[in-house]
Coordinates of C-alpha atoms in Angstrom, one line a residue:
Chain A
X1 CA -19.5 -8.4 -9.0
X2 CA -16.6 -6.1 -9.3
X3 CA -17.5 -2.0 -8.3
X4 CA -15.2 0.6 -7.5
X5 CA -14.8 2.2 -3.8
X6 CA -12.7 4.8 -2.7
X7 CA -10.5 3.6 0.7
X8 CA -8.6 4.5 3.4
X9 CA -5.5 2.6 4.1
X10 CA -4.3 2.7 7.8
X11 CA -0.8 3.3 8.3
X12 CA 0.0 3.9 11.8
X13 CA -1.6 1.7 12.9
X14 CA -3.6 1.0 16.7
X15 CA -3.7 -2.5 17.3
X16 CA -4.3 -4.9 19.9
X17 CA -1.7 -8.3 20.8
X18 CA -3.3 -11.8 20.6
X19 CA -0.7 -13.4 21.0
X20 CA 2.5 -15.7 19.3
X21 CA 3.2 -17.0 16.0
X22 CA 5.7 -19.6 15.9
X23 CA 7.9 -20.2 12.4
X24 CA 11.1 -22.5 12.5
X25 CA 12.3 -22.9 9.3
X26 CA 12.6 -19.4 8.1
X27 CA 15.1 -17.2 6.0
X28 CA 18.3 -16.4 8.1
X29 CA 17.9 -12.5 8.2
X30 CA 14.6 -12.8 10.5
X31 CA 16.6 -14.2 12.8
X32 CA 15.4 -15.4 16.2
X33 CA 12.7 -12.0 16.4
X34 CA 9.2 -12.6 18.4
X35 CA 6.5 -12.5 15.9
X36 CA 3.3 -12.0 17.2
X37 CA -0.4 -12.2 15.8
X38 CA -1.7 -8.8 16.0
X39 CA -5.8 -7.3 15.3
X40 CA -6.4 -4.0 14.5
X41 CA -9.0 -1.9 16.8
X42 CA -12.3 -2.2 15.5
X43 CA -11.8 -5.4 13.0
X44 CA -11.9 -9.5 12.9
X45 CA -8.8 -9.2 10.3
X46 CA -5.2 -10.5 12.0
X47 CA -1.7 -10.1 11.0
X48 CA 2.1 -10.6 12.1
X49 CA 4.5 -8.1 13.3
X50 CA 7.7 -8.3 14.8
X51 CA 7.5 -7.2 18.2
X52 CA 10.9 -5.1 19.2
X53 CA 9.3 -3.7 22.2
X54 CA 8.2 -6.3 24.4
X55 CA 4.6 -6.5 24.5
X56 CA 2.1 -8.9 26.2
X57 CA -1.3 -10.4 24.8
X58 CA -3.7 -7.6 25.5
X59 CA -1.8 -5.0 24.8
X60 CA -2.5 -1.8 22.5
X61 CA 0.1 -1.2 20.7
X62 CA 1.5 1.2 17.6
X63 CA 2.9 -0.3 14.7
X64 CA 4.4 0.6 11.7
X65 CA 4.2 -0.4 8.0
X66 CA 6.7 0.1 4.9
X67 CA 10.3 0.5 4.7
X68 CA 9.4 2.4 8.3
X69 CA 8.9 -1.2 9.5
X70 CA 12.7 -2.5 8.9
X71 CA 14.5 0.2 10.5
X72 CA 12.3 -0.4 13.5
X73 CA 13.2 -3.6 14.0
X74 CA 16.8 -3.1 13.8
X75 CA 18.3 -3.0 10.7
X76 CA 17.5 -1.6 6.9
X77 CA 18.1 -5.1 5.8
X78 CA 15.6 -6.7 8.3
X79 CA 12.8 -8.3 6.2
X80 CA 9.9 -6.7 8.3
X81 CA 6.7 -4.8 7.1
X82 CA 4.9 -4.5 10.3
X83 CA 7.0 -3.7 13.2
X84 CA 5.7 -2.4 16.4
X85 CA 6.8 0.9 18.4
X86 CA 5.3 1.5 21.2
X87 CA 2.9 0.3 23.7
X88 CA 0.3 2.9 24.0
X89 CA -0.7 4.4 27.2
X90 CA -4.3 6.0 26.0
X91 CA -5.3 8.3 23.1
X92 CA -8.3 11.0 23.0
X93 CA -11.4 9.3 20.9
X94 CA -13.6 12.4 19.8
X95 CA -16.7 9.6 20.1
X96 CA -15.6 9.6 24.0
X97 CA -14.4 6.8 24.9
X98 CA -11.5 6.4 26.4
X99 CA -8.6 4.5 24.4
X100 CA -6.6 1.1 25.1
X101 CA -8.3 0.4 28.3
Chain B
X1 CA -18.3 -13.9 1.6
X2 CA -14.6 -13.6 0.2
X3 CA -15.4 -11.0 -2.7
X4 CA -12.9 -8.7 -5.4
X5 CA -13.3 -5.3 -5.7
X6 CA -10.9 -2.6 -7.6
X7 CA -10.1 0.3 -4.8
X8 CA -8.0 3.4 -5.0
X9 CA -6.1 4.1 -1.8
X10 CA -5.3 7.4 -1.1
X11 CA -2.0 8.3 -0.8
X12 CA -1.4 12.2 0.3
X13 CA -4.5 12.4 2.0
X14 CA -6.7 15.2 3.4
X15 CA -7.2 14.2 7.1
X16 CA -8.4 16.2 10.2
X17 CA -6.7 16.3 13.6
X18 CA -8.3 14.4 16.7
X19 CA -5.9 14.5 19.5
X20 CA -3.2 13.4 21.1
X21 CA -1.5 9.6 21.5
X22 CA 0.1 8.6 25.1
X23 CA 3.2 6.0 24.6
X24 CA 5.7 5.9 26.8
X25 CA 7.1 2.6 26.3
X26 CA 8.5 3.1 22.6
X27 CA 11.2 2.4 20.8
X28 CA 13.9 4.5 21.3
X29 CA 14.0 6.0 17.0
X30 CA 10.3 7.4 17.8
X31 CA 11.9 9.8 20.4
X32 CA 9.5 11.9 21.9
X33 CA 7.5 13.3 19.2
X34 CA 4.4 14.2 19.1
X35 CA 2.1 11.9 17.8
X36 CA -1.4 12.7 17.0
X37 CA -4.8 10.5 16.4
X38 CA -6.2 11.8 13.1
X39 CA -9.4 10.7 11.1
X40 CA -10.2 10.8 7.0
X41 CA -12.3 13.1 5.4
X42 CA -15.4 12.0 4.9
X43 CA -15.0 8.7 6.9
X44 CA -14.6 7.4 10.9
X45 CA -11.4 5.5 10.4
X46 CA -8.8 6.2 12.7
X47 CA -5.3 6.6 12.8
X48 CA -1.5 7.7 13.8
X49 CA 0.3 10.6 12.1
X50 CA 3.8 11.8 13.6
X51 CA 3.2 16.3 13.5
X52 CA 6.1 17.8 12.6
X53 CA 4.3 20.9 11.6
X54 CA 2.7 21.9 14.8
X55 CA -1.6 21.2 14.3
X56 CA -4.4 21.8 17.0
X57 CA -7.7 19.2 17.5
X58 CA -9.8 20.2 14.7
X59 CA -6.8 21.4 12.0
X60 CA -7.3 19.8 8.5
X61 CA -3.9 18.6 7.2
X62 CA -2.5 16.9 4.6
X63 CA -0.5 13.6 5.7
X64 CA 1.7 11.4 3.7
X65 CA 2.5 8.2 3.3
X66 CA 5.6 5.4 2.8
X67 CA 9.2 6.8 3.0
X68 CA 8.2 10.0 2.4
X69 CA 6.7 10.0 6.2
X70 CA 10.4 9.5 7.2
X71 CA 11.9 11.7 5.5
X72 CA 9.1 14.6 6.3
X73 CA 9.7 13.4 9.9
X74 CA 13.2 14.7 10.0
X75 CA 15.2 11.8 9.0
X76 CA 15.4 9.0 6.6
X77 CA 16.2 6.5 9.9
X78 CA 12.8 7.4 11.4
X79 CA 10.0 5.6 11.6
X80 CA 7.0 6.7 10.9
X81 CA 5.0 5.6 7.8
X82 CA 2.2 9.1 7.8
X83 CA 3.4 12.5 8.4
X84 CA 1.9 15.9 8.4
X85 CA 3.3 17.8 6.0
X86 CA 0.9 21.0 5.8
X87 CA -2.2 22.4 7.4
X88 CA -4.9 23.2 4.5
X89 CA -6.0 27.0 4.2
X90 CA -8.7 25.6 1.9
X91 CA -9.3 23.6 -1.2
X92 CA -11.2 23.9 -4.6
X93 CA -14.2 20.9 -4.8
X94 CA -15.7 20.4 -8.0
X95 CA -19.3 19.5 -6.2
X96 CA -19.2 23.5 -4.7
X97 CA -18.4 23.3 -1.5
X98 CA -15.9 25.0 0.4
X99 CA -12.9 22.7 1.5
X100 CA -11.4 22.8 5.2
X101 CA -13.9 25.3 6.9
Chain C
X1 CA -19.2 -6.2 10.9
X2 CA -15.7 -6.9 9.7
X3 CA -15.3 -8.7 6.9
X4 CA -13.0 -10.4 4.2
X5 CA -12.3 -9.1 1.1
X6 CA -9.4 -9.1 -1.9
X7 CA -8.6 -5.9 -3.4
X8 CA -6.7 -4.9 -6.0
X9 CA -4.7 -1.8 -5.1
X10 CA -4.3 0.8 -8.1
X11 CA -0.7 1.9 -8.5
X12 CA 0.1 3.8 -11.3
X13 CA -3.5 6.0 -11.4
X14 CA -5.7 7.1 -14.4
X15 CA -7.0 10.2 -12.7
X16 CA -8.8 13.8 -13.2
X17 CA -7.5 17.0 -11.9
X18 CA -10.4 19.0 -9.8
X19 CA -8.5 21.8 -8.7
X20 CA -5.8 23.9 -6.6
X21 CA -5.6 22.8 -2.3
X22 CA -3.8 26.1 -0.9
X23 CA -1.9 25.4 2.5
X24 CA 0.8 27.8 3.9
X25 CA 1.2 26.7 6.9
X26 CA 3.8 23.3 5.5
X27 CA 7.4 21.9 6.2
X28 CA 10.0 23.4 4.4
X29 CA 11.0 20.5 2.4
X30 CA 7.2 20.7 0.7
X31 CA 8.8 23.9 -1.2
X32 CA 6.0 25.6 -2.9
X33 CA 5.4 23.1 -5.4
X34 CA 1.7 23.1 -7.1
X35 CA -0.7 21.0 -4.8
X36 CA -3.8 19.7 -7.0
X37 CA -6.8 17.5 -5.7
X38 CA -7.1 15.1 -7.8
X39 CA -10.0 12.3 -8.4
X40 CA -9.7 8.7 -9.5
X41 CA -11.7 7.6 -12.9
X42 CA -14.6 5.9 -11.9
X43 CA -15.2 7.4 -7.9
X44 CA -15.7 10.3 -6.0
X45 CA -12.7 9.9 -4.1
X46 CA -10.5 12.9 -3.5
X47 CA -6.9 12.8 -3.0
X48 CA -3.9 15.1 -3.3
X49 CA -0.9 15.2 -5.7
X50 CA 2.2 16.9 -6.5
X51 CA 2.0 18.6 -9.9
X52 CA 5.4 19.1 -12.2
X53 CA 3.9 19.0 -15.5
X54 CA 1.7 21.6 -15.2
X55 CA -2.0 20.5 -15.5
X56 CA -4.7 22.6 -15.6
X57 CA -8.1 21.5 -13.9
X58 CA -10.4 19.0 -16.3
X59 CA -7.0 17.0 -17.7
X60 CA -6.8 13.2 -17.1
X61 CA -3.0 12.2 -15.8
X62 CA -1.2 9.5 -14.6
X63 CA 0.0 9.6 -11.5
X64 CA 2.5 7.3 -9.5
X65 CA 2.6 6.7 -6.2
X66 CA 5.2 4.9 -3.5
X67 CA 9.1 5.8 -3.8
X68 CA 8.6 6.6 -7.2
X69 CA 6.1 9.6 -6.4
X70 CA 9.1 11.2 -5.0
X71 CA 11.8 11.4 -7.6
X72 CA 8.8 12.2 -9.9
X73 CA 8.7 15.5 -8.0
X74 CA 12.2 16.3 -8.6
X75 CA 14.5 14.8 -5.7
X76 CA 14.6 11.9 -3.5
X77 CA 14.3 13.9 -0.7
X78 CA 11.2 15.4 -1.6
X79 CA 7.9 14.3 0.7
X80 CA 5.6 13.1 -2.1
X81 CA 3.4 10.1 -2.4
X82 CA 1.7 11.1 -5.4
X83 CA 2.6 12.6 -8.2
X84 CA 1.9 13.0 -11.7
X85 CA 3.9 12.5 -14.9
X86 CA 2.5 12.5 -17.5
X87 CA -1.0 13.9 -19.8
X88 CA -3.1 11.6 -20.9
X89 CA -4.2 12.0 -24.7
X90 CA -6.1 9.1 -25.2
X91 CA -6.1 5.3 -24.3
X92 CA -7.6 2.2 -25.5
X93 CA -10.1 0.6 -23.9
X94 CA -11.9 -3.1 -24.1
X95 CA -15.3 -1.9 -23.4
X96 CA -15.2 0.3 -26.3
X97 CA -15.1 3.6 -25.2
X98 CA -12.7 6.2 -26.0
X99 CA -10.4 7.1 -23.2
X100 CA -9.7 10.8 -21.4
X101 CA -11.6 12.5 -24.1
Chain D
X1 CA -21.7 5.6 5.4
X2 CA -18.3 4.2 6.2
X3 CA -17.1 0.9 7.2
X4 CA -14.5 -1.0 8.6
X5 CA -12.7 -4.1 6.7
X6 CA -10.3 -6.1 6.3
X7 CA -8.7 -6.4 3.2
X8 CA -5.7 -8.6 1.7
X9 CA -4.0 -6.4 -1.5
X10 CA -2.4 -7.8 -4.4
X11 CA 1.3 -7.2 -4.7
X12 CA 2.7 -9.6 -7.1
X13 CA -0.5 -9.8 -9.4
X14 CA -2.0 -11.4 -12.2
X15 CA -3.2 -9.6 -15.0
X16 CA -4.3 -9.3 -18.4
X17 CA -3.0 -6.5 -21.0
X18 CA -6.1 -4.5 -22.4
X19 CA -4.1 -2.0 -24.7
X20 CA -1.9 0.8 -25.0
X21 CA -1.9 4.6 -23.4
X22 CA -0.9 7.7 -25.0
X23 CA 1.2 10.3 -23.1
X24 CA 2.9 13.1 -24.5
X25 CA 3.2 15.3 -22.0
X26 CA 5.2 13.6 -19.7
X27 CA 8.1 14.5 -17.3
X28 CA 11.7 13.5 -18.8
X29 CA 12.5 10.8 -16.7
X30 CA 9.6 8.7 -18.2
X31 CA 11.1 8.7 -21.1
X32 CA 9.9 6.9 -24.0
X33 CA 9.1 3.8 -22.5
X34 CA 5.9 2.1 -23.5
X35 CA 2.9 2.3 -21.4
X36 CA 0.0 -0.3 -21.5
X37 CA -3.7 -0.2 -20.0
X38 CA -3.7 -3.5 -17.6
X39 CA -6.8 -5.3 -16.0
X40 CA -6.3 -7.9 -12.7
X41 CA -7.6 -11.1 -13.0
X42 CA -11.3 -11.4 -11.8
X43 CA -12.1 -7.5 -11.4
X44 CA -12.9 -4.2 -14.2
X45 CA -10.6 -1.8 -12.8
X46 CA -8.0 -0.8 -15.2
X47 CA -4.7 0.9 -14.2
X48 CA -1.5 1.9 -16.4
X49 CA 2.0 -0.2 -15.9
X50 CA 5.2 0.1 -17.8
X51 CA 6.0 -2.8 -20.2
X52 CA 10.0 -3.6 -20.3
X53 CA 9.0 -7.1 -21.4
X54 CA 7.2 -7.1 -24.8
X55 CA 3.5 -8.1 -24.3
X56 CA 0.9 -7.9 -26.6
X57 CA -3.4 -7.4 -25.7
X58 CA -4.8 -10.3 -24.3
X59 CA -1.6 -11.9 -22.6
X60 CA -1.7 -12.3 -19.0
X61 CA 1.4 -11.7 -16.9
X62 CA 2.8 -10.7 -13.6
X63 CA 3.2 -7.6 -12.8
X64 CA 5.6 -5.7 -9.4
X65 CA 4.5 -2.8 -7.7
X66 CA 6.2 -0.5 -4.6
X67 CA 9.8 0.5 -5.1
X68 CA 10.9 -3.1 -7.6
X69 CA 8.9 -1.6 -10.0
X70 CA 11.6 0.9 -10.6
X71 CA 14.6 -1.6 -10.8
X72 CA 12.3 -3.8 -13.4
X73 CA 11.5 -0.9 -15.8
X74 CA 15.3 -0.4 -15.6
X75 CA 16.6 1.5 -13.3
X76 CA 16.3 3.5 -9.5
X77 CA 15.2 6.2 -10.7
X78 CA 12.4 5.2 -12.7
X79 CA 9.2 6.9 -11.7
X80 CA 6.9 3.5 -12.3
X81 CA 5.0 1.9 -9.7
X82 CA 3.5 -0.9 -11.5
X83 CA 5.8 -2.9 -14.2
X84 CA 5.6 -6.0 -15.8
X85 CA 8.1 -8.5 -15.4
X86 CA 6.9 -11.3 -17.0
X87 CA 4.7 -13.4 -19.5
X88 CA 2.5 -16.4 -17.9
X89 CA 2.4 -19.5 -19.6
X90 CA 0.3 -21.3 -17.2
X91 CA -0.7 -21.6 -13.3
X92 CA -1.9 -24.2 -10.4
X93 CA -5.5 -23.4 -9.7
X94 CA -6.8 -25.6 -6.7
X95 CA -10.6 -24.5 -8.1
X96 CA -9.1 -26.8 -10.8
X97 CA -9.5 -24.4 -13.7
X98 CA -6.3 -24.6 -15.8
X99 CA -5.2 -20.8 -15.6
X100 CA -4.0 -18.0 -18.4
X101 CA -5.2 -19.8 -21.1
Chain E
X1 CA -21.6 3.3 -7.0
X2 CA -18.6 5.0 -5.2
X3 CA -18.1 4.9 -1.3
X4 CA -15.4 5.3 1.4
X5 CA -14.5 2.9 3.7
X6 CA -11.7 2.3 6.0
X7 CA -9.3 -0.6 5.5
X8 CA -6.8 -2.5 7.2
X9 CA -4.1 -3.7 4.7
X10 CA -2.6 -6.7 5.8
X11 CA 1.2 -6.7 6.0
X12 CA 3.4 -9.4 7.0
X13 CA 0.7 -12.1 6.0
X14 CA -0.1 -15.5 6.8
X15 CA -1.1 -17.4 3.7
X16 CA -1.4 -21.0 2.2
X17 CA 0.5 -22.6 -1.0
X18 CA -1.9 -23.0 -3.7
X19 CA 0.7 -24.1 -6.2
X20 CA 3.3 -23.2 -8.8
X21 CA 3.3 -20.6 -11.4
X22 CA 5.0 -20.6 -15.0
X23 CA 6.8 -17.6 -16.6
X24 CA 9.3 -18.0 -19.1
X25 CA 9.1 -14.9 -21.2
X26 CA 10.1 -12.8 -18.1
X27 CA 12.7 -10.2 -17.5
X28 CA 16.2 -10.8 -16.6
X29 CA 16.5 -10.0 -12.9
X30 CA 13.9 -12.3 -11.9
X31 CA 16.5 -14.9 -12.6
X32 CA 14.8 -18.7 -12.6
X33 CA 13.3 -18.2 -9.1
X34 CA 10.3 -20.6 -8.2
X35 CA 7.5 -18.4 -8.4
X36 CA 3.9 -19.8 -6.6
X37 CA 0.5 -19.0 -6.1
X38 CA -0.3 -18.3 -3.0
X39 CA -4.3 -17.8 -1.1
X40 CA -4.6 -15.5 2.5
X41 CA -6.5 -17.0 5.4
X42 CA -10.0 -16.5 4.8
X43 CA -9.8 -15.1 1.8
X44 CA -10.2 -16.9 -2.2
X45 CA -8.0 -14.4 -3.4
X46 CA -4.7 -15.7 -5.3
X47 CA -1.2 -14.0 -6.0
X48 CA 2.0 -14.4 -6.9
X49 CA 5.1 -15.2 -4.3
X50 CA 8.6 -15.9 -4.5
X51 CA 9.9 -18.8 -2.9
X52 CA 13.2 -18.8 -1.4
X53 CA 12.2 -20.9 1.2
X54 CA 10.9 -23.9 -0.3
X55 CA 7.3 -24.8 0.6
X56 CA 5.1 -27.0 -0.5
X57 CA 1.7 -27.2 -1.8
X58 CA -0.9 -26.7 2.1
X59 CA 2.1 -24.7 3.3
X60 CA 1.1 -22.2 5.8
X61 CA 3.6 -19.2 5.4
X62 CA 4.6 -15.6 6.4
X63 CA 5.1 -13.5 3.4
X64 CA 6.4 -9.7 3.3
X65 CA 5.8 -7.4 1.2
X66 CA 7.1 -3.4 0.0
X67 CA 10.8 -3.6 -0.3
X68 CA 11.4 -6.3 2.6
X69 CA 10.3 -8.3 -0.1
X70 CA 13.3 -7.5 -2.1
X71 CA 16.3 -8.2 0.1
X72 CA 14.1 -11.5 1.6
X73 CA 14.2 -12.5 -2.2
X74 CA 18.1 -12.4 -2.3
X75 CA 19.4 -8.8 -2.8
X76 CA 18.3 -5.2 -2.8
X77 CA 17.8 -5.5 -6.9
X78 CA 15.3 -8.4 -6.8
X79 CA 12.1 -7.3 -8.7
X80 CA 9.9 -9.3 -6.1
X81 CA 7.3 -7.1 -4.0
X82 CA 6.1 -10.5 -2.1
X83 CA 8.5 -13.4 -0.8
X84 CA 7.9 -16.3 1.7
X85 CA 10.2 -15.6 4.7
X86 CA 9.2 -18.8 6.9
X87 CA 6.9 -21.4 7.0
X88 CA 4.8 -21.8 10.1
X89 CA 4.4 -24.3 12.5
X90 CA 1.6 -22.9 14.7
X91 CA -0.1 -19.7 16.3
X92 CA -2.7 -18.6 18.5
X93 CA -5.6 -18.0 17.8
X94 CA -8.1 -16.0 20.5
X95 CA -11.2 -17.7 18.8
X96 CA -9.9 -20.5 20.3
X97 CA -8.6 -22.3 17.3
X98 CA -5.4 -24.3 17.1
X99 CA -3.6 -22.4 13.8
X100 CA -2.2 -23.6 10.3
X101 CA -3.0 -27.4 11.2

């Protein structure tokens, strides 16, 4: 039953590291990149991002979507849409907990 | 229970500030702006906006989206995919309430 | 509880204008273009749009979104993602009804 | 009340061509291009691409989104975010139903 | 009946090979690429991919979309807003289970 709803989409995104994907044969410009598995805070849903930072599973992490995502992982011609940034430290939660720890 | 539904995403979006995002380990084209934690209106979602503008916790803004977030950022090369662009004085709503105060 | 679904995302919009958003405080590359809130046909979702046609409040539009939402508003360098181009008079429509009027 | 989910979105769709959508007043760069009311496959939502390729109501046919909808409705510039760029004749359904026709 | 929620779009996605999909009526730039239908991971939702890999039917892949899509595909001009970049041999999985076998 299709219905209309109105949504958010996350950009910057706060998600957590799971842990490695691995993909042999693959187009030349990804190159030799670490590709993680990635799960945003708060969901079940996972994804892949190319990890220029150096993260470990656990981790909380920022990463970035769109043609944002290339340039972060080195080049305008690298075929990336997720990308992560940076590793995050904490963040203020209004609800009161205290983020990524 | 895989379903299909039609949504709209928004795209230059009235959001409201949270606080403030702590990560120091980052890739080095994120420099050391500010980035904030900022939350939809009229929803609990979560999420990271670069604030070029200069907001305070509590600050309705208006964020965008895809390359225009670099761009608004302060340069094409950076990478951030949602950008303040404007704190909201107020808003006309066709159901007759007041925006943003 | 997370689930699973498939959407289809909305791209170039059949929308209504609702009114003027007034913010002064904004980056300098935001000019001081006409901001509108817009809504989607068929939701209460409210979003805001970069206006260079020159709608007044009750009109249906189209509106892009993405890279294109920014040559829309005049340059490339300008930090849109959505804007609208073009009046609706009237479209056709399977279930019978007449569009935008 | 809100929600979180996780959602896959369409970019290289399916869809089926409803009818056509009148535009007068439109910004230059739209030109005179032709502008069809599109359905996705499975769903009622409707939105509004640009047709460079000749289809008629009831076909069914792919359709680009994000910044390739510009090159396919025929140039950079192009302020479309949703273009057809071809005409199905048939597809692979594992559920075993022969599709587009 | 309308409502907000927040999403979490997936990005660089890992999907299966449902089968192939026939265009001939299409637009010039797509060239005679092999176009399939592709499903997400736990999800019955279908789309359209291009293929410069060369997968096979129970593939498991990585595709990308927004313009990574584009140069993945072949060049900066390539109307494709979703391309296979690699086929996967395995990930992990926190729930435990072994991936894509």
């Amino acid at each position: 039953m299709p219905c209309r709803i109105f949504v958010w989409v996350a950009r910057m995104k706060i998600c957590q590291v799971e842990g490695t994907l691995v993909a042999t044969a693959r187009i030349g410009s990804l190159e030799n990149r670490r590709l993680l598995v990635v799960k945003e805070r708060g969901s079940s849903g996972k994804q892949v991002a190319v990890d220029p930072v150096g993260c470990k599973p656990g981790d909380w992490v920022i990463a970035v979507g769109s043609s944002a995502a290339r340039d972060a992982a080195g080049s305008k011609d690298y075929p990336s849409d997720l990308t992560i940034v940076g590793i995050i430290d904490y963040w203020d939660d209004s609800s009161g907990k205290a983020g990524a720890q």
